[in-house]
Short mmCIF file of C-alpha atoms in Angstrom, two decimals:
data_model
loop_
_atom_site.label_atom_id
_atom_site.label_comp_id
_atom_site.label_asym_id
_atom_site.label_seq_id
_atom_site.Cartn_x
_atom_site.Cartn_y
_atom_site.Cartn_z
CA MET A 1 -67.30 94.31 -99.23
CA SER A 2 -63.99 92.63 -98.86
CA GLY A 3 -63.82 89.00 -97.92
CA TYR A 4 -61.09 86.74 -96.59
CA TYR A 5 -60.09 83.94 -98.84
CA ASP A 6 -57.86 81.14 -97.59
CA ASP A 7 -56.54 78.89 -100.28
CA GLY A 8 -54.62 76.71 -97.81
CA THR A 9 -51.25 78.30 -98.48
CA GLY A 10 -50.66 79.13 -94.81
CA ALA A 11 -51.46 75.60 -93.63
CA GLY A 12 -49.23 74.15 -96.31
CA ALA A 13 -46.34 76.37 -95.28
CA LEU A 14 -46.78 75.39 -91.65
CA LEU A 15 -46.83 71.71 -92.56
CA ALA A 16 -43.69 72.12 -94.65
CA LEU A 17 -41.96 73.84 -91.74
CA ILE A 18 -42.91 71.00 -89.39
CA LEU A 19 -41.66 68.41 -91.85
CA LEU A 20 -38.41 70.32 -92.10
CA ILE A 21 -37.86 70.76 -88.37
CA LEU A 22 -39.06 67.33 -87.24
CA PRO A 23 -36.15 65.36 -88.77
CA ILE A 24 -33.70 67.80 -87.21
CA ILE A 25 -35.31 67.32 -83.80
CA LEU A 26 -35.23 63.55 -84.18
CA ILE A 27 -31.57 63.60 -85.22
CA LEU A 28 -30.61 65.82 -82.27
CA THR A 29 -32.61 63.63 -79.88
CA LEU A 30 -30.94 60.47 -81.17
CA ALA A 31 -27.50 62.08 -80.97
CA GLY A 32 -28.16 63.23 -77.41
CA TYR A 33 -29.28 59.74 -76.43
CA ILE A 34 -26.18 58.09 -77.92
CA ILE A 35 -23.76 60.61 -76.40
CA SER A 36 -25.39 60.56 -72.97
CA SER A 37 -25.53 56.75 -72.93
CA PHE A 38 -21.83 56.61 -73.75
CA PHE A 39 -21.08 59.04 -70.92
CA TYR A 40 -23.24 57.01 -68.52
CA MET A 41 -21.37 53.87 -69.55
CA LYS A 42 -18.01 55.46 -68.73
CA ILE A 43 -19.26 56.61 -65.32
CA PHE A 44 -20.73 53.19 -64.56
CA GLU A 45 -17.42 51.54 -65.45
CA LYS A 46 -15.60 53.82 -63.01
CA ALA A 47 -18.10 52.95 -60.26
CA GLY A 48 -17.77 49.20 -60.84
CA VAL A 49 -21.27 48.62 -62.24
CA GLN A 50 -21.51 45.26 -63.98
CA GLY A 51 -22.98 45.22 -67.47
CA LYS A 52 -22.48 48.04 -69.96
CA TRP A 53 -26.01 47.52 -71.27
CA ARG A 54 -27.41 49.31 -68.23
CA ALA A 55 -26.21 52.64 -69.60
CA TRP A 56 -28.19 52.19 -72.84
CA VAL A 57 -31.64 51.57 -71.36
CA PRO A 58 -33.63 54.81 -71.07
CA VAL A 59 -35.00 55.63 -67.61
CA TYR A 60 -33.26 52.58 -66.11
CA ARG A 61 -29.88 54.24 -66.58
CA GLU A 62 -31.12 57.24 -64.58
CA LEU A 63 -32.19 54.89 -61.79
CA VAL A 64 -28.72 53.32 -61.69
CA PHE A 65 -27.18 56.78 -61.72
CA ALA A 66 -29.41 57.74 -58.79
CA LYS A 67 -28.15 54.76 -56.77
CA LEU A 68 -24.56 55.79 -57.40
CA GLY A 69 -25.53 59.27 -56.20
CA ASP A 70 -27.10 57.98 -52.94
CA ILE A 71 -30.63 58.76 -54.14
CA SER A 72 -33.35 56.12 -54.00
CA PRO A 73 -34.11 54.88 -57.53
CA TRP A 74 -37.82 54.95 -56.69
CA VAL A 75 -37.57 58.64 -55.82
CA MET A 76 -35.86 59.22 -59.16
CA LEU A 77 -38.54 57.22 -60.96
CA GLY A 78 -41.27 59.24 -59.27
CA ALA A 79 -39.57 62.48 -60.29
CA LEU A 80 -39.29 61.35 -63.91
CA VAL A 81 -42.93 60.24 -64.06
CA ALA A 82 -44.14 63.43 -62.39
CA THR A 83 -42.19 65.52 -64.89
CA ALA A 84 -43.57 63.60 -67.86
CA VAL A 85 -47.20 63.51 -66.68
CA LEU A 86 -47.80 66.54 -64.49
CA SER A 87 -45.73 69.14 -66.30
CA ASN A 88 -48.63 69.75 -68.72
CA ILE A 89 -50.98 70.99 -66.00
CA PRO A 90 -51.83 74.64 -66.65
CA ALA A 91 -50.42 77.25 -64.28
CA ILE A 92 -48.55 74.82 -62.01
CA GLY A 93 -47.14 72.35 -64.50
CA PHE A 94 -43.81 74.14 -64.70
CA ILE A 95 -43.17 73.25 -61.04
CA PHE A 96 -43.31 69.53 -61.77
CA SER A 97 -41.10 69.98 -64.82
CA TYR A 98 -38.17 70.73 -62.50
CA LEU A 99 -38.52 67.63 -60.32
CA SER A 100 -36.45 65.35 -62.53
CA ILE A 101 -33.79 68.05 -62.98
CA ILE A 102 -33.53 68.52 -59.21
CA ALA A 103 -33.27 64.77 -58.59
CA LEU A 104 -30.58 64.39 -61.25
CA ALA A 105 -28.71 67.40 -59.88
CA LEU A 106 -28.66 65.96 -56.35
CA ALA A 107 -27.36 62.63 -57.61
CA SER A 108 -24.80 64.46 -59.75
CA VAL A 109 -23.46 66.29 -56.70
CA ARG A 110 -22.73 62.98 -54.96
CA VAL A 111 -21.34 61.30 -58.08
CA GLY A 112 -19.14 64.33 -58.68
CA GLN A 113 -17.79 64.18 -55.12
CA LYS A 114 -16.91 60.51 -55.60
CA LEU A 115 -15.02 61.48 -58.76
CA GLY A 116 -13.22 64.36 -57.07
CA LYS A 117 -15.36 67.10 -58.65
CA ASP A 118 -16.68 70.11 -56.77
CA TRP A 119 -20.41 70.69 -56.57
CA PRO A 120 -20.41 74.03 -58.48
CA LEU A 121 -19.98 72.04 -61.69
CA VAL A 122 -23.60 70.94 -61.27
CA LEU A 123 -24.60 74.54 -62.05
CA LEU A 124 -24.07 73.53 -65.67
CA TYR A 125 -27.57 72.06 -65.43
CA ILE A 126 -28.83 75.63 -65.74
CA ILE A 127 -27.89 75.59 -69.43
CA PRO A 128 -31.04 74.32 -71.15
CA GLY A 129 -30.64 71.10 -73.08
CA LEU A 130 -26.84 70.90 -73.02
CA GLY A 131 -25.87 71.56 -69.40
CA TRP A 132 -26.44 68.04 -68.09
CA LEU A 133 -24.70 66.59 -71.15
CA ILE A 134 -21.63 68.75 -70.55
CA TRP A 135 -21.53 67.68 -66.90
CA LEU A 136 -21.80 64.00 -67.86
CA GLY A 137 -18.88 64.40 -70.26
CA ILE A 138 -16.70 66.01 -67.59
CA ALA A 139 -17.52 63.24 -65.11
CA ALA A 140 -17.11 60.47 -67.68
CA PHE A 141 -13.61 61.52 -68.73
CA SER A 142 -12.40 62.50 -65.29
CA SER A 143 -8.97 61.11 -64.48
CA SER A 144 -9.84 60.72 -60.79
CA PRO A 145 -10.67 57.19 -59.62
CA TRP A 146 -14.03 56.36 -58.09
CA ASN A 147 -13.98 56.91 -54.32
CA PRO A 148 -17.30 56.15 -52.57
CA ASN A 149 -15.88 56.99 -49.13
CA VAL A 150 -16.89 60.64 -49.06
CA GLN A 151 -18.67 62.68 -46.42
CA PRO A 152 -22.26 61.58 -45.68
CA SER A 153 -25.02 63.12 -47.74
CA PRO A 154 -27.35 65.66 -46.10
CA TRP A 155 -30.36 63.44 -46.87
CA ARG A 156 -28.86 60.27 -45.39
CA THR A 157 -31.70 59.88 -42.88
CA SER A 158 -34.54 61.13 -45.10
CA PHE A 159 -36.82 59.45 -47.62
CA LEU A 160 -34.36 60.34 -50.38
CA ARG A 161 -31.76 57.84 -49.17
CA ASP A 162 -31.10 54.67 -51.11
CA THR A 163 -31.69 51.43 -49.21
CA THR A 164 -32.19 49.17 -52.23
CA VAL A 165 -29.76 46.45 -53.29
CA TRP A 166 -29.58 45.62 -57.00
CA GLN A 167 -27.41 42.82 -58.28
CA GLY A 168 -24.45 44.06 -60.28
CA ILE A 169 -24.53 47.56 -58.79
CA PRO A 170 -22.14 48.27 -55.90
CA VAL A 171 -23.79 49.33 -52.66
CA GLN A 172 -22.58 52.78 -51.69
CA PRO A 173 -21.45 53.39 -48.08
CA ASP A 174 -23.98 56.20 -47.73
CA GLY A 175 -26.83 53.96 -48.87
CA GLY A 176 -28.42 53.01 -45.53
CA ALA A 177 -29.77 55.18 -42.78
CA ALA A 178 -28.02 55.33 -39.44
CA PRO A 179 -29.07 52.43 -37.17
CA ALA A 180 -31.74 53.26 -34.66
CA ALA A 181 -30.92 53.47 -30.98
CA GLY A 182 -30.95 50.03 -29.42
CA ALA A 183 -30.63 48.25 -32.74
CA TYR A 184 -27.77 45.95 -33.60
CA GLY A 185 -24.67 47.99 -34.32
CA ALA A 186 -25.87 51.07 -32.49
CA SER A 187 -24.22 52.28 -29.32
CA GLY A 188 -26.62 52.60 -26.43
CA ALA A 189 -26.63 52.98 -22.69
CA GLY A 190 -26.83 49.24 -22.01
CA TYR A 191 -23.98 46.80 -21.72
CA ALA A 192 -20.57 48.32 -22.32
CA PRO A 193 -17.56 46.14 -23.11
CA PRO A 194 -14.81 46.06 -20.46
CA ALA A 195 -12.13 48.66 -20.86
CA ALA A 196 -8.73 47.58 -22.05
CA PRO A 197 -6.09 47.31 -19.31
CA SER A 198 -4.09 50.48 -18.99
CA ALA A 199 -0.35 50.50 -19.43
CA PRO A 200 1.75 50.66 -16.23
CA GLN A 201 2.93 54.10 -15.26
CA ALA A 202 6.53 55.09 -15.74
CA GLY A 203 8.66 54.07 -12.78
CA ALA A 204 6.15 51.59 -11.38
CA TYR A 205 7.28 48.10 -10.40
CA PRO A 206 6.58 45.80 -13.34
CA PRO A 207 4.34 42.82 -12.61
CA PRO A 208 6.07 39.43 -12.37
CA ALA A 209 6.36 37.60 -15.62
CA THR A 210 4.26 34.51 -16.12
CA PRO A 211 6.46 31.38 -15.97
CA PRO A 212 6.74 29.66 -19.32
CA ALA A 213 4.74 26.51 -19.87
CA PRO A 214 6.75 23.25 -19.77
CA PRO A 215 7.58 21.82 -23.17
CA ALA A 216 5.39 19.08 -24.55
CA GLY A 217 6.42 15.62 -23.36
CA ALA A 218 8.41 16.85 -20.37
CA TYR A 219 8.14 14.97 -17.10
CA PRO A 220 5.62 16.76 -14.92
CA PRO A 221 6.97 18.03 -11.62
CA PRO A 222 5.94 16.05 -8.54
CA ALA A 223 2.90 17.24 -6.78
CA ALA A 224 3.47 19.12 -3.58
CA GLN A 225 3.21 16.85 -0.51
CA PRO A 226 1.23 18.01 2.49
CA PRO A 227 3.38 18.82 5.55
CA VAL A 228 3.85 15.93 7.99
CA THR A 229 2.69 16.69 11.50
CA PRO A 230 4.70 14.82 14.18
CA PRO A 231 2.61 12.77 16.63
CA THR A 232 1.95 14.43 19.89
CA THR A 233 3.01 12.50 23.05
CA GLU A 234 1.58 13.19 26.43
CA PRO A 235 4.14 13.94 29.15
CA PRO A 236 4.51 11.19 31.81
CA ALA A 237 2.51 11.60 34.95
CA PRO A 238 4.55 12.73 37.97
CA ASP A 239 5.41 10.14 40.67
CA ALA A 240 3.29 10.01 43.76
CA PRO A 241 4.89 11.71 46.77
CA ARG A 242 6.69 9.39 49.19
CA GLN A 243 5.75 9.27 52.85
#
């Protein structure tokens, strides 16, 4: 009868492997955080964000990036939380693991447009682990100036739009939804302003020019006098006939 004897060698080897790999993972994670924060800082500077510290705060920097990309920071926060919490659900967890990537990709499309970059560059996100970092580096060191006046986003009237205002972060032109009909600033079927006077047609008689106003201190012209009506006299009565 043969028996199985475990002297703990396998467990010790596994523990040694973990202790060997764990420092490497920590070093790579720290390096990725430092590099990505530096790239975020460069992008924030281009966009006019006040305070470089914003790029070095985990999670918060993604919320600021979402605002620059015309995505609500609360939508981005929900995507990050859903990815961290719900991605461990068996069978369907992998679906939630893509939520944060999709939200970051949408914001990256808008940020790239404002930096003069075409949207296909966002396909770098497909590269696991390094794709988003490569895209951030391209955007951070882009020579194009920040231009927020780009075409409206497809989600401008959806729940994805950004309507928040945070101090120190420029409000993007695409941030608010289009005003509702009848609201202030919206064109409706009510009162319409008068049309501007049209220019006279060619060959038409020009209207008389308005006489210039008299200079200050000049003697005012005399007021027009009413016409004098001569008194009416009755004709003399005819003489009586003589007999």
